[in-house]
XYZ file of C-alpha atoms in Angstrom:
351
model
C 92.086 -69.817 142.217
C 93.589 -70.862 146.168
C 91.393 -69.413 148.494
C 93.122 -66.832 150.396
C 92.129 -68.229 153.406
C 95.241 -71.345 152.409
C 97.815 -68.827 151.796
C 99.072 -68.738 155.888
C 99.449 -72.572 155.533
C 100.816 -72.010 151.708
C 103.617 -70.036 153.284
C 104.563 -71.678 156.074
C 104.999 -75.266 153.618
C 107.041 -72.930 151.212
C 108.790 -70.607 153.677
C 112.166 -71.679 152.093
C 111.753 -70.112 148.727
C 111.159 -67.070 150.824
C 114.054 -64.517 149.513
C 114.441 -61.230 151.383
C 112.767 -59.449 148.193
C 109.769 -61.726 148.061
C 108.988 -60.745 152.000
C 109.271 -57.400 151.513
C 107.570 -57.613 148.414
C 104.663 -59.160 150.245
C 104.948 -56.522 153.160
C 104.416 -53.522 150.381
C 101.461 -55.512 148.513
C 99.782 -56.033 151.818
C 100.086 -52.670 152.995
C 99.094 -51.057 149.683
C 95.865 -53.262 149.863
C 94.793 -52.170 153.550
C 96.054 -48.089 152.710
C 93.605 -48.854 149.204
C 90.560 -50.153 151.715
C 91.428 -47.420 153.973
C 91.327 -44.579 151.052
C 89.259 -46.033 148.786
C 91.520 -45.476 145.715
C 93.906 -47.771 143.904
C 96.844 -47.459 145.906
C 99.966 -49.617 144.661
C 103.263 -50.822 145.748
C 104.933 -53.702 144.571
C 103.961 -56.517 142.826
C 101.568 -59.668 142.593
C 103.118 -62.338 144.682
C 100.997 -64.770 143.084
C 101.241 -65.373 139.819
C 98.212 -67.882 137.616
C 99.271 -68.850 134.310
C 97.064 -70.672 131.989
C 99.016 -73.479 129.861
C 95.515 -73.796 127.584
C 91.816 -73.787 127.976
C 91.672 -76.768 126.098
C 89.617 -79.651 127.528
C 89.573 -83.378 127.065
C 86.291 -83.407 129.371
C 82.725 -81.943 129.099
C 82.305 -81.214 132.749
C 78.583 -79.438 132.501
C 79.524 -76.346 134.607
C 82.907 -75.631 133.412
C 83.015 -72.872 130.345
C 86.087 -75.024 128.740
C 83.969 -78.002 129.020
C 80.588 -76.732 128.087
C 81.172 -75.107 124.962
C 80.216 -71.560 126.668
C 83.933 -70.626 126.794
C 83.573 -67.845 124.219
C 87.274 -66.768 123.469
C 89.633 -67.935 121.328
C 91.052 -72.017 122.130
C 94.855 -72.473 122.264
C 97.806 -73.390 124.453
C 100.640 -71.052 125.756
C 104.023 -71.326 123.803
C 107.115 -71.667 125.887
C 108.314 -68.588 125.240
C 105.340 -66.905 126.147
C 105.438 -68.439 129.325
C 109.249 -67.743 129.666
C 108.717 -64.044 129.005
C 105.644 -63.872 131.215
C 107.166 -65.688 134.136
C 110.717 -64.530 133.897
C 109.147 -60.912 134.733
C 107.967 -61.738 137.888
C 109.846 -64.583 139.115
C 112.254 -62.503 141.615
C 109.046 -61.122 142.971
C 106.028 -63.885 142.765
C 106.308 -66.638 146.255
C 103.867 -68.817 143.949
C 102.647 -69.969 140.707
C 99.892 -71.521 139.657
C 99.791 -73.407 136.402
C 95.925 -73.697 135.703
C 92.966 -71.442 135.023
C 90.433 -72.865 131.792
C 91.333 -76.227 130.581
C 93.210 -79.396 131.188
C 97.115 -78.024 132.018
C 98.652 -81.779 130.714
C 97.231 -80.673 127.082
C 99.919 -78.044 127.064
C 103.010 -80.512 126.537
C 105.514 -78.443 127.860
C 103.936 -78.072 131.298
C 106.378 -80.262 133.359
C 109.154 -77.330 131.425
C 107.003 -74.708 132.539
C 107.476 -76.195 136.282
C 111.279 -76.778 135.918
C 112.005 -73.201 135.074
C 110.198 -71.884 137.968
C 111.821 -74.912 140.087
C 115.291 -73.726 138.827
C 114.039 -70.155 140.098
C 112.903 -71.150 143.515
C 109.161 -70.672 142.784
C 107.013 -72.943 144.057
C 104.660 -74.273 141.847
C 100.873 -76.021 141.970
C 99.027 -77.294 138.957
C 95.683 -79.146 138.693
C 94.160 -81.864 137.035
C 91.669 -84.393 136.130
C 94.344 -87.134 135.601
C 93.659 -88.548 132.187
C 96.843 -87.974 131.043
C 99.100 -89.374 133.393
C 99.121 -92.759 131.432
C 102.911 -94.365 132.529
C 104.993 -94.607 135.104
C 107.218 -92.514 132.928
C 104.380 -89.606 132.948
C 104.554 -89.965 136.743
C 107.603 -90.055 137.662
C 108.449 -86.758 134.862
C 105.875 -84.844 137.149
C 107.640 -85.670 140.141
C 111.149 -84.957 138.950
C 109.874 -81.636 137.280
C 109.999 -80.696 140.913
C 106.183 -79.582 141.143
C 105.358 -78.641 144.370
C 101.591 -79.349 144.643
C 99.347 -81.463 142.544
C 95.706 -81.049 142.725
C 93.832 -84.167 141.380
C 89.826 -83.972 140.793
C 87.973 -86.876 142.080
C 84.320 -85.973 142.310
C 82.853 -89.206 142.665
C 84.146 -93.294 144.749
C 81.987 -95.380 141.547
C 82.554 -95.023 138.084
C 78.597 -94.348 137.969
C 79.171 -91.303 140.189
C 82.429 -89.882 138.885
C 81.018 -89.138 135.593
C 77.616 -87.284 136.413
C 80.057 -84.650 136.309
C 83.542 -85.094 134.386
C 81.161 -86.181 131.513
C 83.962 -88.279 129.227
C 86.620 -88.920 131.848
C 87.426 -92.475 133.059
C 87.215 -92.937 136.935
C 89.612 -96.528 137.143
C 91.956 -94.405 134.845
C 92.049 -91.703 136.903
C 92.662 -93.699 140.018
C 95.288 -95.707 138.224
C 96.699 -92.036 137.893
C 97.030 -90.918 140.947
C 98.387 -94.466 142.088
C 101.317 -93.940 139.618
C 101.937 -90.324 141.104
C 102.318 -92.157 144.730
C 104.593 -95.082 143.477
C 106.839 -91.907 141.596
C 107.361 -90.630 144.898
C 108.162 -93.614 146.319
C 110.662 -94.531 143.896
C 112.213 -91.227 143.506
C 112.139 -91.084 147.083
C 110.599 -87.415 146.653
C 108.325 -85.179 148.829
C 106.437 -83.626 146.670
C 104.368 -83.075 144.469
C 101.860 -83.335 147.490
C 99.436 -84.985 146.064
C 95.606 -83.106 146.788
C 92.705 -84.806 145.882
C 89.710 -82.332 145.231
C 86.166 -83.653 145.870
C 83.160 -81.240 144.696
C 80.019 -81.793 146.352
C 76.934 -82.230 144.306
C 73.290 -83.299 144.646
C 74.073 -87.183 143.382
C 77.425 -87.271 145.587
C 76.532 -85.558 148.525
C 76.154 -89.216 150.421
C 79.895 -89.632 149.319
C 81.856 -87.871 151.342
C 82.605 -90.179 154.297
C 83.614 -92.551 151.052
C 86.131 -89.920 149.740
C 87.940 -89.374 152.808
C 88.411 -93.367 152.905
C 89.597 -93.325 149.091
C 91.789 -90.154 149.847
C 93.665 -92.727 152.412
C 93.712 -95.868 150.634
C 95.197 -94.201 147.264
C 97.926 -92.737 149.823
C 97.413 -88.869 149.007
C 98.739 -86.654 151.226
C 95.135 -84.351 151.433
C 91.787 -84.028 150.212
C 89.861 -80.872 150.076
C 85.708 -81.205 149.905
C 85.106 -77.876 147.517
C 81.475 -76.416 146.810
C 80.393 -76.243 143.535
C 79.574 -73.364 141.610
C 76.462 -72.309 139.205
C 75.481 -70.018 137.170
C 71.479 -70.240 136.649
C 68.595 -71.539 138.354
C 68.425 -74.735 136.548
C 71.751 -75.518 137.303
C 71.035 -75.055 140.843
C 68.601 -77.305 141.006
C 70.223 -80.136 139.217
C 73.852 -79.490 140.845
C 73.723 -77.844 144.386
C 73.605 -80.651 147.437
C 70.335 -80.758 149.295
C 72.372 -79.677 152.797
C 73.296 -76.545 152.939
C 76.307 -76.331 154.616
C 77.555 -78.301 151.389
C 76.743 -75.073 149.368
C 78.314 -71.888 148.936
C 74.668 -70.352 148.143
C 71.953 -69.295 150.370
C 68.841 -71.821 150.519
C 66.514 -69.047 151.841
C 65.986 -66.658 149.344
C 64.569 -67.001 145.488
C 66.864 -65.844 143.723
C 70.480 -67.529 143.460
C 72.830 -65.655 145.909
C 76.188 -66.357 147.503
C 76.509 -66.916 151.023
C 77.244 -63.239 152.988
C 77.417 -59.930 151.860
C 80.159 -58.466 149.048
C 82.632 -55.797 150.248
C 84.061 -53.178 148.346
C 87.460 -54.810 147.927
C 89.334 -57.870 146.615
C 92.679 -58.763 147.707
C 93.285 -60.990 144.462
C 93.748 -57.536 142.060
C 96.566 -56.584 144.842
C 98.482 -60.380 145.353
C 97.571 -61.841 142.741
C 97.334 -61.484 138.305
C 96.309 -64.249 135.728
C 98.069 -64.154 132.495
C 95.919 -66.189 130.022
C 97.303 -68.617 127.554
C 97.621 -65.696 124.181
C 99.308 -63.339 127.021
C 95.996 -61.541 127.891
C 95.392 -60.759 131.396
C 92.576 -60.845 133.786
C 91.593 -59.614 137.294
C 91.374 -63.062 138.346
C 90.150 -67.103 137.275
C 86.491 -65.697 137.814
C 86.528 -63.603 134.709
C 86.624 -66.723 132.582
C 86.064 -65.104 129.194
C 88.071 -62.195 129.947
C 85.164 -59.835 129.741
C 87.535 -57.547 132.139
C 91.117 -57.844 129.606
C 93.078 -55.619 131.404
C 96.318 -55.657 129.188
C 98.452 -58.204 126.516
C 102.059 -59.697 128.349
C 102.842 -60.135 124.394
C 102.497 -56.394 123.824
C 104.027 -54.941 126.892
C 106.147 -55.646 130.020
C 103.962 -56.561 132.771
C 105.161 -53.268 134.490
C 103.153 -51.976 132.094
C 100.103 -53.905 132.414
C 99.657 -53.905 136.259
C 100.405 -50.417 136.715
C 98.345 -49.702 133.386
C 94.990 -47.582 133.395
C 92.900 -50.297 132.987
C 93.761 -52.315 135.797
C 93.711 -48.569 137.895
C 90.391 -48.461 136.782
C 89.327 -51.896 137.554
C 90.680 -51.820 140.991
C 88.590 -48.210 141.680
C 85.922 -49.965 140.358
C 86.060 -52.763 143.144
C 86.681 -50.223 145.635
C 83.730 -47.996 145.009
C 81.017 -50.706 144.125
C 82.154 -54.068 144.001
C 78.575 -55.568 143.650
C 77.922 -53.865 140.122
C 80.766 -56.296 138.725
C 78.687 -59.109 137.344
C 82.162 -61.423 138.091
C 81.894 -60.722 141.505
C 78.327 -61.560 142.467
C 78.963 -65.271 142.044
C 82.657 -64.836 143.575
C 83.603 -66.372 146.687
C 86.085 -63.958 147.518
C 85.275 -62.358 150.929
C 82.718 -64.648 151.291
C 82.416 -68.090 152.596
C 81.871 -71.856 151.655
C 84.548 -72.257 148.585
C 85.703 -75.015 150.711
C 83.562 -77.143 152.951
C 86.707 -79.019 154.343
C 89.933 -79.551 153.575
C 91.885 -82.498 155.544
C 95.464 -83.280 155.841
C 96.027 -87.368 155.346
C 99.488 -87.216 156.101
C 101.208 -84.912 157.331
């Protein structure tokens, strides 16, 4: 999931798609959230203005902290149908100001992803996917993305060596995934396009840590147009101590206490379950890309309208939840929502 904290920028780079219903849409979402705080009851009006879709949670990596990756993804493996998607997004699209093509998985498994992007291009929806590359063989792959009309592209990079780069995306191949991204520049260029803007992600680890000067330098000479320096996340102890940098301000945990804990204190509230829904590759949805397993299912898109779904009891139930004690929510004690450090850095290489 975007941190929160992007979506000012986010709508000032998309402020064209913005339709009179999608503003006031936002306006009633917004208010509903702060009257919910306020009250401290599930108070709703409108609808999510952000909308996460998950093409598959299928993986062509073994990245050692991602579920999908790991083998600890414990839900059934498959990829969203076009239709699905169609019904899915075609519910929301007069109301959503973004989607977000990614959640578990590699998106470029799903084959129909670029289609997924032109239908929401078609319906003035701005659109951001992520990706670790390895499928974005040919200039023809390239240049597909960029005509799909794809708004943002976020491209993991966690490492300047080959050595480096595959501590963590155990499988991948770092010169292909440069020779990647260098395709996606020369696609622009060619189709003389703005976008995709091209967003290179760079997680911060123990063993790349010293990196980061290195990976701003990359982010220029490959010609993308920003790189964001993301902490990592971790679920035990062990991990910790293999993953999590040795400076502090590279982590999104405290250093000072024994047990592993997130940096601040959690509120009782959560903006994503008011702006924002995922809607899981079989049509299940979740609270949000932290309930990876979707412990929390809150509804099926295949079984009813959304409608139904987001003003259903379970999602009621899960907002009250949040609202009275956030912190008894296993999700949400290693959530960054509210909190800080998702992001160390994120810099703009051209403008």
């Amino acid at each position: 999931m975007i941190s929160l904290k992007l979506l000012p920028d986010i709508l000032i780079r998309y402020r064209h798609t913005l339709t009179a219903r999608r503003v006031w849409n936002v306006a009633k979402v917004g208010t509903s959230f702060a009257l919910s705080r306020l009250f401290k009851r599930d108070i709703r009006m409108g609808k999510p203005f952000i909308l996460m879709v998950e093409p598959t949670n299928l993986c062509n990596l073994k990245c050692p902290l991602c579920p999908s990756g790991n083998g600890g993804l414990t839900r059934p493996r498959g990829t969203m149908a076009f239709d699905t998607f169609q019904k899915v997004f075609e519910e929301q699209a007069e109301d959503i100001f973004l989607l977000m093509l990614w959640n578990q998985g590699e998106p470029f498994i799903n084959t129909r992803l670029t289609d997924m992007v032109r239908l929401a291009t078609a319906r003035n929806v701005p659109t951001i996917t992520s990706t670790n590359v390895h499928y974005i063989k040919t200039r023809e792959d390239a240049e597909d993305i960029v005509d799909s009309g794809l708004s943002e592209l976020i491209v993991s990079l966690d490492g300047v060596t080959p050595e480096s780069y595959v501590q963590y995306r155990v499988g991948g191949n770092f010169d292909r995934v440069l020779d990647g991204i260098r395709l996606l520049v020369a696609a622009k260029k060619t189709l003389q396009s703005s976008s995709p803007v091209i967003h290179l992600q760079f997680i911060i680890f123990k063993h790349n840590e010293s990196e980061i000067d290195k990976a701003r330098q990359l982010a220029r000479d490959l010609g993308v147009d920003r790189i964001s320096l993301k902490t990592a996340q971790v679920y035990t102890e062990e991990e910790a101590t293999t993953f999590l940098p040795e400076k502090q301000e590279y982590s999104r945990y405290r250093y000072d206490t024994d047990a592993l804990t997130m940096n601040g204190k959690i509120t009782n509230s959560c903006r994503h379950l008011w702006y924002s829904t995922v809607v899981n590759w079989d049509g299940a949805v979740s609270p949000c890309c932290f309930d990876k397993d979707v412990h929390y299912g809150l509804g099926n898109t295949l079984d009813e309208t959304f409608d139904q779904v987001w003003s259903g009891p379970a999602y009621t139930d899960f907002r009250n939840a949040i609202l009275t004690d956030r912190a008894s929510v296993p999700i949400c004690n290693n959530c960054s929502e509210g909190l800080k450090g998702m992001f160390y850095d994120i810099e703009i290489v051209k403008p």
